[in-house]
Amino acid sequence: MREQGGVSREELQQSGLMAVAVLLVLGVVAAWSVLVPGVSAWENIVVAVIGSLRLTGPVAAAFAAWVAVRRRRGTRGGAMSPWQAVRAPLAILVVAGGAFTATVLVLAVRTMITEQAGRLLPSGLVMGAAGLALYVVIGWVIGWLMPWTITPALAGLGCYSLFTWLCQGPAWGDRLAPATREPYDPFQGLNAAAFTDQTLWLVGISSALLLGWAAVVTRQALVLAAALIAVLAAGTGMARLFTEPQPVSAQQVVYSCQEWPIMVCVHPGMRAGLPELGSEFIKIASRLAGTPGEFSRVEQHPRRDSPPASAGVIAIHVDDLAAGFAEKAADEFVDGLAARCGSGPASGYRDIVTAWLRGEPLPGGPLPEHRYAAAWFSGLTDVQRRDWLRLHYADFTDCRLQSTHFGGQAGQTSQTGQSGQGAGGASTGPEPRPGTVHQAPGVPPAPGVITPTGPWRAPFAERGAPPSPRG
């Protein structure tokens, strides 16, 4: 059994195979946790593979440190040639790179089964491999400098802490670390030029560390010169990372849309969510039809984007396609229709209307007039509620609803704690006007009282079964 610097060849082969298996399993699990649920886009795969380095990187560093400790103990200070010095760390790089490639192939096979939006960026994958190489080199140098039994654990924990701090700490840290911003924003896309600059930095700093260590142990001037060249490459990459502006605007997106009976458009990587979004927003559109808030087109937009308002078009935000995503987007949209009313009585009236728009049971509210208003509103048909909302839409959105809007008499406000006042006694709406008082269900309207008008038919009722999503 041949010994190579304190480590037998058979032991190296067995430990290498074990390292590949461990790194592959950890890489797939970590990448799967980074994937944005439901997003069918190649960029999502690239971000997930790079994100897996948060676990596989420290493990690779610990493995490299373990081999370095064994190698340092076996050499006992003997002289080495440059090739003898770098042969072991390069072998570890091959092992880690093989595990990384296997992880990419596993995710790519899973991805190719379904149609994907966007494009696969090789520069992103190369950057991920360069980042893994940096972990390995750091672990090797630490293991050689500190040939202790506990060193592999210290190298793994140290790398994890360092790169986690870089990614979550200073604003410039994520540019130097082998990572991308998470979660992935399908509207932002990925920057191939930034990946190239990051690769130059990572390869340069890894080469500088490895060649600098080799120059120390071999005392070769030529190796030191190569290390200095690697430092220049790393500096060039760093300079490009900090001087080139980061992309701030969203890339152009050709929406995938479905029309039945309203148009719903999302990012092409999220087209699988069109049926659920359409089903959810059709209900809201039917309740807002004929009011100032009516719409016929729904568009997904990034959260940082504030598109100009267009007649009949609303913007929604969908972060992923996890369970309940459509209900979450609908609740967020309905909640944004009207201003927040604070803790005043007007908040209870607002909750009644928003609950109806969501299709939920009407809340009773904390005050007697809220319960009366909920009972009065529940006695109306949906057609009557639409007519009511059309008349009082501005009061609803500006948080000016009072008991008089729900069949209450003008004198009821003062009898129930001045429900027309908000927190601090500020008025939440105008004084009741003659001819705008609604009666409770079953009570004949008094002369001059406005009641909901005759039936109004939604323009998109009964148009047949929904077609399949189209791009």
Short mmCIF file of C-alpha atoms in Angstrom, two decimals:
data_model
loop_
_atom_site.label_atom_id
_atom_site.label_comp_id
_atom_site.label_asym_id
_atom_site.label_seq_id
_atom_site.Cartn_x
_atom_site.Cartn_y
_atom_site.Cartn_z
CA MET A 1 0.00 0.00 0.00
CA ARG A 2 1.72 3.19 -1.13
CA GLU A 3 1.84 6.17 1.21
CA GLN A 4 1.57 9.70 -0.19
CA GLY A 5 2.55 12.17 2.45
CA GLY A 6 0.91 10.30 5.35
CA VAL A 7 -2.21 9.31 3.38
CA SER A 8 -2.43 6.00 1.54
CA ARG A 9 -3.63 5.97 -2.05
CA GLU A 10 -6.51 3.66 -1.14
CA GLU A 11 -7.54 5.95 1.70
CA LEU A 12 -7.48 8.94 -0.62
CA GLN A 13 -9.67 7.15 -3.17
CA GLN A 14 -12.20 6.03 -0.57
CA SER A 15 -12.38 9.45 1.08
CA GLY A 16 -12.68 11.10 -2.34
CA LEU A 17 -15.63 8.92 -3.33
CA MET A 18 -17.29 9.59 0.01
CA ALA A 19 -16.73 13.32 -0.40
CA VAL A 20 -18.33 13.26 -3.85
CA ALA A 21 -21.39 11.43 -2.51
CA VAL A 22 -21.78 13.75 0.48
CA LEU A 23 -21.31 16.89 -1.61
CA LEU A 24 -23.78 15.63 -4.23
CA VAL A 25 -26.52 14.92 -1.69
CA LEU A 26 -25.95 18.18 0.15
CA GLY A 27 -25.81 20.10 -3.11
CA VAL A 28 -29.12 18.74 -4.40
CA VAL A 29 -30.89 19.28 -1.07
CA ALA A 30 -29.50 22.80 -0.63
CA ALA A 31 -30.28 23.78 -4.22
CA TRP A 32 -33.82 22.44 -3.93
CA SER A 33 -34.37 24.63 -0.86
CA VAL A 34 -33.25 27.73 -2.80
CA LEU A 35 -35.47 27.07 -5.82
CA VAL A 36 -38.44 29.45 -5.96
CA PRO A 37 -41.52 27.16 -5.90
CA GLY A 38 -43.32 26.94 -9.22
CA VAL A 39 -40.95 29.15 -11.22
CA SER A 40 -40.02 27.37 -14.47
CA ALA A 41 -36.99 29.40 -15.55
CA TRP A 42 -33.39 28.47 -16.21
CA GLU A 43 -32.18 31.43 -14.17
CA ASN A 44 -33.92 29.89 -11.16
CA ILE A 45 -31.77 26.75 -11.59
CA VAL A 46 -28.55 28.79 -11.82
CA VAL A 47 -29.38 30.71 -8.64
CA ALA A 48 -30.25 27.47 -6.84
CA VAL A 49 -26.97 25.78 -7.82
CA ILE A 50 -24.95 28.78 -6.66
CA GLY A 51 -27.01 28.95 -3.47
CA SER A 52 -26.12 25.33 -2.68
CA LEU A 53 -22.53 26.48 -2.02
CA ARG A 54 -23.62 27.74 1.40
CA LEU A 55 -23.63 24.10 2.53
CA THR A 56 -21.36 22.30 0.09
CA GLY A 57 -18.64 24.97 0.31
CA PRO A 58 -17.94 24.58 4.06
CA VAL A 59 -18.03 20.77 3.72
CA ALA A 60 -15.51 20.92 0.87
CA ALA A 61 -13.32 23.23 2.96
CA ALA A 62 -13.44 20.78 5.88
CA PHE A 63 -12.50 17.88 3.61
CA ALA A 64 -9.59 19.85 2.13
CA ALA A 65 -8.40 20.78 5.62
CA TRP A 66 -8.52 17.12 6.70
CA VAL A 67 -6.34 16.03 3.76
CA ALA A 68 -3.95 18.95 4.38
CA VAL A 69 -3.52 18.01 8.04
CA ARG A 70 -2.70 14.43 7.07
CA ARG A 71 -0.34 15.60 4.34
CA ARG A 72 1.46 18.05 6.62
CA ARG A 73 2.03 15.38 9.24
CA GLY A 74 3.39 13.00 6.59
CA THR A 75 5.89 15.39 5.01
CA ARG A 76 7.57 16.31 8.31
CA GLY A 77 9.04 19.47 6.78
CA GLY A 78 10.63 17.74 3.79
CA ALA A 79 11.38 19.62 0.59
CA MET A 80 8.76 19.50 -2.20
CA SER A 81 8.68 20.49 -5.83
CA PRO A 82 5.93 22.86 -7.02
CA TRP A 83 4.05 19.97 -8.64
CA GLN A 84 4.26 17.86 -5.48
CA ALA A 85 2.93 20.78 -3.48
CA VAL A 86 -0.13 21.54 -5.61
CA ARG A 87 -0.98 17.98 -6.71
CA ALA A 88 -3.08 17.13 -3.62
CA PRO A 89 -5.13 20.37 -3.51
CA LEU A 90 -5.73 20.09 -7.26
CA ALA A 91 -7.02 16.55 -6.76
CA ILE A 92 -9.43 17.85 -4.13
CA LEU A 93 -10.58 20.52 -6.58
CA VAL A 94 -11.35 17.78 -9.11
CA VAL A 95 -13.38 15.89 -6.50
CA ALA A 96 -15.37 18.99 -5.48
CA GLY A 97 -15.84 20.02 -9.11
CA GLY A 98 -17.17 16.57 -10.00
CA ALA A 99 -19.76 16.78 -7.23
CA PHE A 100 -20.75 20.27 -8.38
CA THR A 101 -21.14 19.07 -11.99
CA ALA A 102 -23.26 16.14 -10.85
CA THR A 103 -25.53 18.51 -8.91
CA VAL A 104 -25.99 20.67 -11.99
CA LEU A 105 -26.83 17.62 -14.12
CA VAL A 106 -29.43 16.37 -11.62
CA LEU A 107 -31.23 19.72 -11.60
CA ALA A 108 -30.88 20.14 -15.37
CA VAL A 109 -32.47 16.74 -16.05
CA ARG A 110 -35.36 17.61 -13.77
CA THR A 111 -35.71 20.98 -15.49
CA MET A 112 -35.60 19.71 -19.08
CA ILE A 113 -38.67 17.55 -18.48
CA THR A 114 -40.83 20.69 -18.48
CA GLU A 115 -40.71 23.79 -20.66
CA GLN A 116 -38.56 26.51 -19.17
CA ALA A 117 -38.47 30.27 -19.66
CA GLY A 118 -35.30 32.30 -19.98
CA ARG A 119 -31.90 30.82 -20.83
CA LEU A 120 -29.18 28.89 -19.05
CA LEU A 121 -26.19 31.13 -18.28
CA PRO A 122 -22.90 29.17 -18.47
CA SER A 123 -21.14 32.11 -16.82
CA GLY A 124 -23.26 31.59 -13.72
CA LEU A 125 -22.31 27.91 -13.50
CA VAL A 126 -18.62 28.73 -14.00
CA MET A 127 -18.86 31.30 -11.23
CA GLY A 128 -20.36 28.67 -8.91
CA ALA A 129 -17.49 26.26 -9.65
CA ALA A 130 -14.96 29.06 -9.03
CA GLY A 131 -16.64 29.80 -5.70
CA LEU A 132 -16.38 26.17 -4.65
CA ALA A 133 -12.68 26.25 -5.56
CA LEU A 134 -12.19 29.18 -3.20
CA TYR A 135 -13.71 27.18 -0.34
CA VAL A 136 -11.35 24.27 -1.07
CA VAL A 137 -8.23 26.46 -1.21
CA ILE A 138 -9.11 28.23 2.04
CA GLY A 139 -9.66 24.87 3.75
CA TRP A 140 -6.37 23.51 2.42
CA VAL A 141 -4.32 26.49 3.59
CA ILE A 142 -5.95 26.44 7.04
CA GLY A 143 -5.33 22.71 7.40
CA TRP A 144 -1.67 23.09 6.42
CA LEU A 145 -1.06 26.02 8.75
CA MET A 146 -2.82 24.38 11.70
CA PRO A 147 -2.20 20.60 11.57
CA TRP A 148 -4.54 19.79 14.45
CA THR A 149 -7.25 17.18 14.76
CA ILE A 150 -9.95 19.84 15.24
CA THR A 151 -8.80 21.92 12.27
CA PRO A 152 -11.25 20.46 9.65
CA ALA A 153 -14.23 21.40 11.84
CA LEU A 154 -12.78 24.87 12.42
CA ALA A 155 -12.22 25.34 8.67
CA GLY A 156 -15.81 24.37 7.83
CA LEU A 157 -17.36 26.56 10.52
CA GLY A 158 -15.03 29.44 9.71
CA CYS A 159 -15.88 29.39 6.00
CA TYR A 160 -19.58 29.16 6.73
CA SER A 161 -19.44 32.14 9.13
CA LEU A 162 -17.26 34.24 6.82
CA PHE A 163 -19.33 33.86 3.67
CA THR A 164 -22.63 34.11 5.51
CA TRP A 165 -21.47 37.41 6.96
CA LEU A 166 -20.37 38.62 3.53
CA CYS A 167 -23.73 37.73 1.98
CA GLN A 168 -25.88 39.18 4.75
CA GLY A 169 -23.65 41.91 6.13
CA PRO A 170 -22.17 44.84 4.20
CA ALA A 171 -23.70 45.94 0.91
CA TRP A 172 -20.49 45.15 -0.97
CA GLY A 173 -20.08 41.70 0.54
CA ASP A 174 -22.36 39.80 -1.80
CA ARG A 175 -20.26 40.95 -4.77
CA LEU A 176 -17.13 39.29 -3.37
CA ALA A 177 -18.76 36.13 -2.05
CA PRO A 178 -19.70 33.26 -4.40
CA ALA A 179 -23.41 33.96 -4.10
CA THR A 180 -26.33 35.75 -5.71
CA ARG A 181 -29.13 37.80 -4.24
CA GLU A 182 -31.97 35.61 -2.97
CA PRO A 183 -34.76 35.04 -3.47
CA TYR A 184 -34.51 35.08 -7.23
CA ASP A 185 -36.60 37.78 -8.91
CA PRO A 186 -37.77 36.53 -12.31
CA PHE A 187 -38.36 40.10 -13.49
CA GLN A 188 -34.82 41.21 -12.66
CA GLY A 189 -33.05 38.37 -14.42
CA LEU A 190 -29.34 37.63 -14.11
CA ASN A 191 -26.35 39.63 -15.29
CA ALA A 192 -23.89 37.58 -17.35
CA ALA A 193 -21.26 40.35 -17.23
CA ALA A 194 -21.41 40.44 -13.43
CA PHE A 195 -20.93 36.65 -13.32
CA THR A 196 -17.83 37.00 -15.52
CA ASP A 197 -16.31 39.67 -13.29
CA GLN A 198 -17.12 37.61 -10.20
CA THR A 199 -15.46 34.56 -11.76
CA LEU A 200 -12.30 36.55 -12.49
CA TRP A 201 -12.17 37.69 -8.87
CA LEU A 202 -12.80 34.23 -7.42
CA VAL A 203 -10.31 32.43 -9.70
CA GLY A 204 -7.73 35.15 -9.07
CA ILE A 205 -7.99 35.09 -5.28
CA SER A 206 -8.05 31.26 -5.18
CA SER A 207 -4.96 31.04 -7.40
CA ALA A 208 -3.19 33.71 -5.36
CA LEU A 209 -3.81 31.84 -2.10
CA LEU A 210 -2.78 28.45 -3.47
CA LEU A 211 0.30 29.70 -5.34
CA GLY A 212 1.30 31.90 -2.42
CA TRP A 213 1.18 28.88 -0.12
CA ALA A 214 3.13 26.82 -2.67
CA ALA A 215 5.77 29.56 -2.92
CA VAL A 216 6.25 29.44 0.87
CA VAL A 217 6.59 25.65 1.13
CA THR A 218 8.74 25.25 -2.02
CA ARG A 219 10.72 28.51 -1.78
CA GLN A 220 10.50 28.93 -5.55
CA ALA A 221 10.66 32.46 -6.95
CA LEU A 222 8.83 31.45 -10.11
CA VAL A 223 5.87 30.23 -8.07
CA LEU A 224 5.83 33.52 -6.18
CA ALA A 225 5.78 35.44 -9.46
CA ALA A 226 2.79 33.38 -10.58
CA ALA A 227 1.06 34.20 -7.29
CA LEU A 228 1.60 37.92 -7.91
CA ILE A 229 0.05 37.62 -11.37
CA ALA A 230 -2.96 35.91 -9.76
CA VAL A 231 -3.23 38.82 -7.33
CA LEU A 232 -3.40 41.24 -10.28
CA ALA A 233 -6.18 39.16 -11.85
CA ALA A 234 -8.10 39.16 -8.57
CA GLY A 235 -7.68 42.92 -8.27
CA THR A 236 -8.94 43.41 -11.81
CA GLY A 237 -12.03 41.37 -11.10
CA MET A 238 -12.68 43.24 -7.86
CA ALA A 239 -12.30 46.60 -9.58
CA ARG A 240 -14.75 45.63 -12.30
CA LEU A 241 -17.25 44.39 -9.71
CA PHE A 242 -17.24 47.69 -7.85
CA THR A 243 -17.06 50.07 -10.79
CA GLU A 244 -19.70 48.59 -13.07
CA PRO A 245 -23.21 49.67 -12.07
CA GLN A 246 -25.60 47.01 -10.86
CA PRO A 247 -28.78 46.51 -12.90
CA VAL A 248 -31.73 48.25 -11.27
CA SER A 249 -34.43 48.12 -13.91
CA ALA A 250 -36.46 45.08 -14.77
CA GLN A 251 -35.81 43.30 -18.03
CA GLN A 252 -38.41 43.25 -20.75
CA VAL A 253 -40.84 40.40 -20.20
CA VAL A 254 -43.18 38.89 -22.78
CA TYR A 255 -46.14 37.92 -20.64
CA SER A 256 -47.93 34.59 -20.75
CA CYS A 257 -51.67 35.31 -20.65
CA GLN A 258 -54.98 33.56 -20.25
CA GLU A 259 -58.31 35.17 -21.07
CA TRP A 260 -61.51 33.82 -19.52
CA PRO A 261 -63.36 36.05 -19.09
CA ILE A 262 -60.75 38.57 -17.91
CA MET A 263 -57.15 38.71 -19.11
CA VAL A 264 -54.59 37.45 -16.57
CA CYS A 265 -50.90 37.87 -17.48
CA VAL A 266 -47.85 36.63 -15.58
CA HIS A 267 -44.14 36.09 -16.09
CA PRO A 268 -43.65 33.17 -18.53
CA GLY A 269 -41.84 31.24 -15.82
CA MET A 270 -45.00 31.33 -13.70
CA ARG A 271 -47.55 30.42 -16.36
CA ALA A 272 -48.48 27.30 -14.39
CA GLY A 273 -50.28 29.59 -11.94
CA LEU A 274 -52.61 31.16 -14.53
CA PRO A 275 -55.64 28.92 -13.85
CA GLU A 276 -55.62 29.57 -10.09
CA LEU A 277 -55.04 33.30 -10.47
CA GLY A 278 -57.78 33.55 -13.08
CA SER A 279 -60.26 31.69 -10.88
CA GLU A 280 -59.49 33.92 -7.91
CA PHE A 281 -59.57 37.29 -9.67
CA ILE A 282 -62.68 36.55 -11.72
CA LYS A 283 -64.63 36.57 -8.45
CA ILE A 284 -63.18 39.93 -7.43
CA ALA A 285 -63.73 41.40 -10.90
CA SER A 286 -67.38 40.37 -10.81
CA ARG A 287 -67.88 42.19 -7.49
CA LEU A 288 -66.09 45.33 -8.68
CA ALA A 289 -67.83 45.42 -12.08
CA GLY A 290 -69.67 48.68 -12.65
CA THR A 291 -67.72 50.48 -9.91
CA PRO A 292 -64.77 52.87 -10.29
CA GLY A 293 -62.53 49.93 -9.33
CA GLU A 294 -63.60 47.60 -12.13
CA PHE A 295 -60.89 45.91 -14.19
CA SER A 296 -60.58 43.52 -17.12
CA ARG A 297 -56.83 42.78 -17.11
CA VAL A 298 -54.54 41.53 -14.35
CA GLU A 299 -50.76 41.87 -14.72
CA GLN A 300 -48.01 40.51 -12.51
CA HIS A 301 -45.40 43.13 -11.63
CA PRO A 302 -42.27 43.11 -9.45
CA ARG A 303 -42.75 44.62 -6.00
CA ARG A 304 -40.26 47.41 -6.62
CA ASP A 305 -42.18 48.50 -9.73
CA SER A 306 -45.04 51.01 -9.56
CA PRO A 307 -46.62 50.90 -13.02
CA PRO A 308 -48.73 53.86 -14.13
CA ALA A 309 -52.42 53.30 -13.57
CA SER A 310 -54.32 52.29 -16.69
CA ALA A 311 -58.04 52.04 -17.08
CA GLY A 312 -59.19 48.50 -16.45
CA VAL A 313 -55.70 47.17 -15.62
CA ILE A 314 -54.49 46.19 -12.15
CA ALA A 315 -51.03 45.11 -10.97
CA ILE A 316 -50.53 42.17 -8.65
CA HIS A 317 -47.49 40.67 -6.93
CA VAL A 318 -46.76 36.94 -6.99
CA ASP A 319 -43.49 35.89 -5.36
CA ASP A 320 -43.83 32.17 -5.98
CA LEU A 321 -46.37 29.46 -6.73
CA ALA A 322 -46.40 27.87 -3.29
CA ALA A 323 -49.71 26.62 -1.88
CA GLY A 324 -52.21 29.47 -1.49
CA PHE A 325 -50.34 31.90 -3.74
CA ALA A 326 -53.49 32.99 -5.61
CA GLU A 327 -55.43 33.70 -2.42
CA LYS A 328 -52.46 35.62 -1.05
CA ALA A 329 -52.23 37.79 -4.18
CA ALA A 330 -55.98 38.42 -4.14
CA ASP A 331 -55.98 39.36 -0.45
CA GLU A 332 -53.08 41.75 -1.01
CA PHE A 333 -54.88 43.41 -3.91
CA VAL A 334 -58.18 43.81 -2.05
CA ASP A 335 -56.41 45.08 1.04
CA GLY A 336 -54.74 47.77 -1.05
CA LEU A 337 -57.97 49.11 -2.52
CA ALA A 338 -58.87 51.16 0.54
CA ALA A 339 -56.71 53.17 2.92
CA ARG A 340 -56.06 51.84 6.39
CA CYS A 341 -58.48 53.26 8.94
CA GLY A 342 -56.43 52.78 12.09
CA SER A 343 -58.33 51.81 15.23
CA GLY A 344 -61.39 54.03 14.63
CA PRO A 345 -64.93 52.74 13.99
CA ALA A 346 -64.47 53.28 10.24
CA SER A 347 -62.09 50.29 10.24
CA GLY A 348 -64.97 47.94 11.05
CA TYR A 349 -67.02 49.22 8.10
CA ARG A 350 -64.01 48.84 5.80
CA ASP A 351 -63.57 45.23 6.95
CA ILE A 352 -67.18 44.44 6.01
CA VAL A 353 -66.68 45.56 2.41
CA THR A 354 -63.24 43.94 1.98
CA ALA A 355 -64.58 40.66 3.39
CA TRP A 356 -67.33 40.67 0.77
CA LEU A 357 -64.82 41.40 -2.00
CA ARG A 358 -62.70 38.46 -0.81
CA GLY A 359 -65.75 36.20 -0.65
CA GLU A 360 -65.38 35.69 3.11
CA PRO A 361 -68.06 35.76 5.83
CA LEU A 362 -68.86 39.31 6.91
CA PRO A 363 -67.21 40.15 10.25
CA GLY A 364 -69.37 41.30 13.16
CA GLY A 365 -66.94 43.98 14.31
CA PRO A 366 -66.21 45.22 17.82
CA LEU A 367 -69.10 47.71 18.06
CA PRO A 368 -72.89 47.26 17.92
CA GLU A 369 -73.17 49.45 14.83
CA HIS A 370 -70.65 47.20 13.07
CA ARG A 371 -72.82 44.15 13.74
CA TYR A 372 -75.88 46.03 12.55
CA ALA A 373 -74.02 47.12 9.40
CA ALA A 374 -72.88 43.55 8.71
CA ALA A 375 -76.45 42.27 9.11
CA TRP A 376 -77.78 45.01 6.84
CA PHE A 377 -75.12 44.38 4.19
CA SER A 378 -75.64 40.61 4.29
CA GLY A 379 -79.30 41.16 3.44
CA LEU A 380 -78.41 42.66 0.06
CA THR A 381 -77.90 40.66 -3.09
CA ASP A 382 -74.56 40.85 -4.93
CA VAL A 383 -76.19 43.07 -7.55
CA GLN A 384 -77.37 45.46 -4.86
CA ARG A 385 -73.96 45.41 -3.19
CA ARG A 386 -72.31 46.36 -6.47
CA ASP A 387 -74.67 49.29 -6.87
CA TRP A 388 -74.03 50.28 -3.27
CA LEU A 389 -70.25 50.15 -3.81
CA ARG A 390 -70.58 52.17 -7.00
CA LEU A 391 -72.34 54.94 -5.05
CA HIS A 392 -69.95 54.92 -2.10
CA TYR A 393 -66.67 53.79 -3.68
CA ALA A 394 -64.83 57.02 -2.82
CA ASP A 395 -65.96 56.80 0.82
CA PHE A 396 -64.76 53.18 0.93
CA THR A 397 -61.30 53.88 -0.52
CA ASP A 398 -60.78 57.03 1.58
CA CYS A 399 -61.93 55.39 4.82
CA ARG A 400 -65.00 57.58 5.22
CA LEU A 401 -67.65 54.89 5.71
CA GLN A 402 -70.10 55.51 8.57
CA SER A 403 -73.15 53.84 10.03
CA THR A 404 -75.34 55.98 7.76
CA HIS A 405 -73.93 54.12 4.75
CA PHE A 406 -75.30 50.85 6.12
CA GLY A 407 -78.92 51.74 6.87
CA GLY A 408 -78.20 53.58 10.15
CA GLN A 409 -80.13 56.76 11.02
CA ALA A 410 -78.40 60.10 11.29
CA GLY A 411 -78.86 60.21 15.04
CA GLN A 412 -77.37 56.74 15.59
CA THR A 413 -73.82 57.98 15.44
CA SER A 414 -74.04 59.99 18.63
CA GLN A 415 -75.79 57.10 20.41
CA THR A 416 -73.05 54.57 19.69
CA GLY A 417 -69.94 56.42 20.68
CA GLN A 418 -69.77 58.69 17.64
CA SER A 419 -68.97 55.98 15.14
CA GLY A 420 -68.33 58.58 12.46
CA GLN A 421 -65.14 59.64 14.24
CA GLY A 422 -61.84 57.92 13.95
CA ALA A 423 -59.03 57.66 16.45
CA GLY A 424 -58.43 60.86 18.36
CA GLY A 425 -61.89 62.21 17.53
CA ALA A 426 -61.00 63.10 13.94
CA SER A 427 -63.89 62.87 11.53
CA THR A 428 -63.65 59.87 9.24
CA GLY A 429 -66.18 61.18 6.74
CA PRO A 430 -68.64 63.91 5.90
CA GLU A 431 -71.83 64.47 7.86
CA PRO A 432 -74.79 62.37 6.72
CA ARG A 433 -76.51 63.98 3.79
CA PRO A 434 -80.27 63.97 3.29
CA GLY A 435 -81.37 61.28 0.88
CA THR A 436 -78.37 58.93 1.45
CA VAL A 437 -79.61 56.90 4.40
CA HIS A 438 -80.16 53.19 3.70
CA GLN A 439 -82.79 51.17 5.51
CA ALA A 440 -82.27 47.81 7.15
CA PRO A 441 -83.30 44.77 5.13
CA GLY A 442 -87.05 44.19 5.16
CA VAL A 443 -87.86 47.79 6.12
CA PRO A 444 -89.67 49.83 3.45
CA PRO A 445 -87.57 52.81 2.37
CA ALA A 446 -88.66 56.24 3.48
CA PRO A 447 -89.40 58.87 0.85
CA GLY A 448 -86.23 60.30 -0.64
CA VAL A 449 -84.03 57.40 0.51
CA ILE A 450 -81.75 55.90 -2.14
CA THR A 451 -81.82 52.13 -2.31
CA PRO A 452 -79.78 49.87 -4.55
CA THR A 453 -80.95 50.05 -8.13
CA GLY A 454 -82.27 47.29 -10.35
CA PRO A 455 -80.29 44.26 -11.45
CA TRP A 456 -76.96 44.71 -13.20
CA ARG A 457 -75.41 41.86 -15.16
CA ALA A 458 -71.65 41.28 -15.13
CA PRO A 459 -70.26 41.53 -18.68
CA PHE A 460 -68.31 38.30 -18.39
CA ALA A 461 -70.88 35.89 -17.03
CA GLU A 462 -71.42 32.51 -18.61
CA ARG A 463 -68.82 32.41 -21.38
CA GLY A 464 -68.03 28.75 -21.28
CA ALA A 465 -65.06 26.79 -20.01
CA PRO A 466 -61.64 28.48 -19.71
CA PRO A 467 -59.13 27.78 -22.44
CA SER A 468 -55.64 26.59 -21.68
CA PRO A 469 -52.99 29.27 -20.93
CA ARG A 470 -51.36 30.78 -23.96
CA GLY A 471 -48.03 32.45 -24.29
#
